[in-house]
Short mmCIF file of C-alpha atoms in Angstrom, two decimals:
data_model
loop_
_atom_site.label_atom_id
_atom_site.label_comp_id
_atom_site.label_asym_id
_atom_site.label_seq_id
_atom_site.Cartn_x
_atom_site.Cartn_y
_atom_site.Cartn_z
CA MET H 1 90.07 97.50 56.49
CA VAL H 2 92.34 100.24 57.90
CA GLN H 3 89.85 100.89 60.69
CA TYR H 4 89.84 97.18 61.59
CA ILE H 5 93.66 97.14 61.81
CA MET H 6 93.62 100.25 64.01
CA SER H 7 91.00 98.78 66.35
CA SER H 8 92.95 95.51 66.63
CA LYS H 9 96.11 97.49 67.47
CA LEU H 10 94.16 99.41 70.10
CA LEU H 11 92.86 96.13 71.55
CA LEU H 12 96.39 94.69 71.63
CA SER H 13 97.75 97.79 73.39
CA CYS H 14 94.91 97.61 75.92
CA ILE H 15 95.68 93.93 76.58
CA ASN H 16 99.38 94.71 77.00
CA LEU H 17 98.58 97.55 79.41
CA LEU H 18 96.28 95.28 81.40
CA ARG H 19 98.91 92.54 81.51
CA SER H 20 101.64 94.94 82.67
CA SER H 21 99.36 96.43 85.33
CA ILE H 22 98.49 92.93 86.59
CA LEU H 23 102.20 92.07 86.69
CA CYS H 24 103.00 95.26 88.61
CA THR H 25 100.16 94.55 91.05
CA MET H 26 101.40 90.99 91.60
CA LEU H 27 104.98 92.22 92.18
CA TYR H 28 103.74 94.88 94.59
CA LEU H 29 101.57 92.37 96.45
CA SER H 30 104.39 89.85 96.72
CA PHE H 31 106.78 92.53 98.01
CA PHE H 32 104.17 93.82 100.46
CA GLY H 33 103.35 90.27 101.57
CA ASN H 34 107.02 89.49 102.20
CA PHE H 35 107.36 92.74 104.16
CA LEU H 36 104.30 91.86 106.28
CA LEU H 37 105.57 88.32 106.83
CA CYS H 38 109.00 89.55 107.96
CA HIS H 39 107.37 92.14 110.20
CA MET H 40 105.14 89.51 111.81
CA ILE H 41 108.03 87.08 112.33
CA PHE H 42 110.23 89.80 113.82
CA GLY H 43 107.37 90.99 116.03
CA LEU H 44 106.72 87.48 117.32
CA TRP H 45 110.44 86.92 117.95
CA PHE H 46 110.72 90.25 119.79
CA TYR H 47 107.61 89.43 121.84
CA PHE H 48 109.04 86.02 122.70
CA MET H 49 112.39 87.54 123.69
CA MET H 50 110.80 90.19 125.88
CA HIS H 51 108.19 88.04 127.62
CA HIS H 52 110.28 84.98 128.42
CA GLU H 53 113.32 84.58 130.61
CA HIS H 54 116.49 85.01 128.62
CA PRO H 55 120.06 85.28 129.92
CA LEU H 56 120.83 88.31 127.74
CA ILE H 57 117.55 90.22 127.97
CA LYS H 58 115.86 90.56 131.35
CA PRO H 59 112.20 91.48 131.08
CA PRO H 60 111.23 94.53 133.15
#
C-alpha cells in the first residue's frame, strides 16, 4: 500500500515536470516566433525602404 502511494506520487511529479517543461517550451517557441516575425517584418521594411525611391532615403 505504501509502495503504491509512493509510485503514484512519483507519477504525479513526473506528469507535473512534463507539463511544466511543455509550458516552458511553448513560451520559448512563442517568444522566438514573435522575435523571428518582427525580424522578418523589419527586414522586409528595410529592404523596401532601401530598394525603392524615397524622399528621405536615397538608394546608393
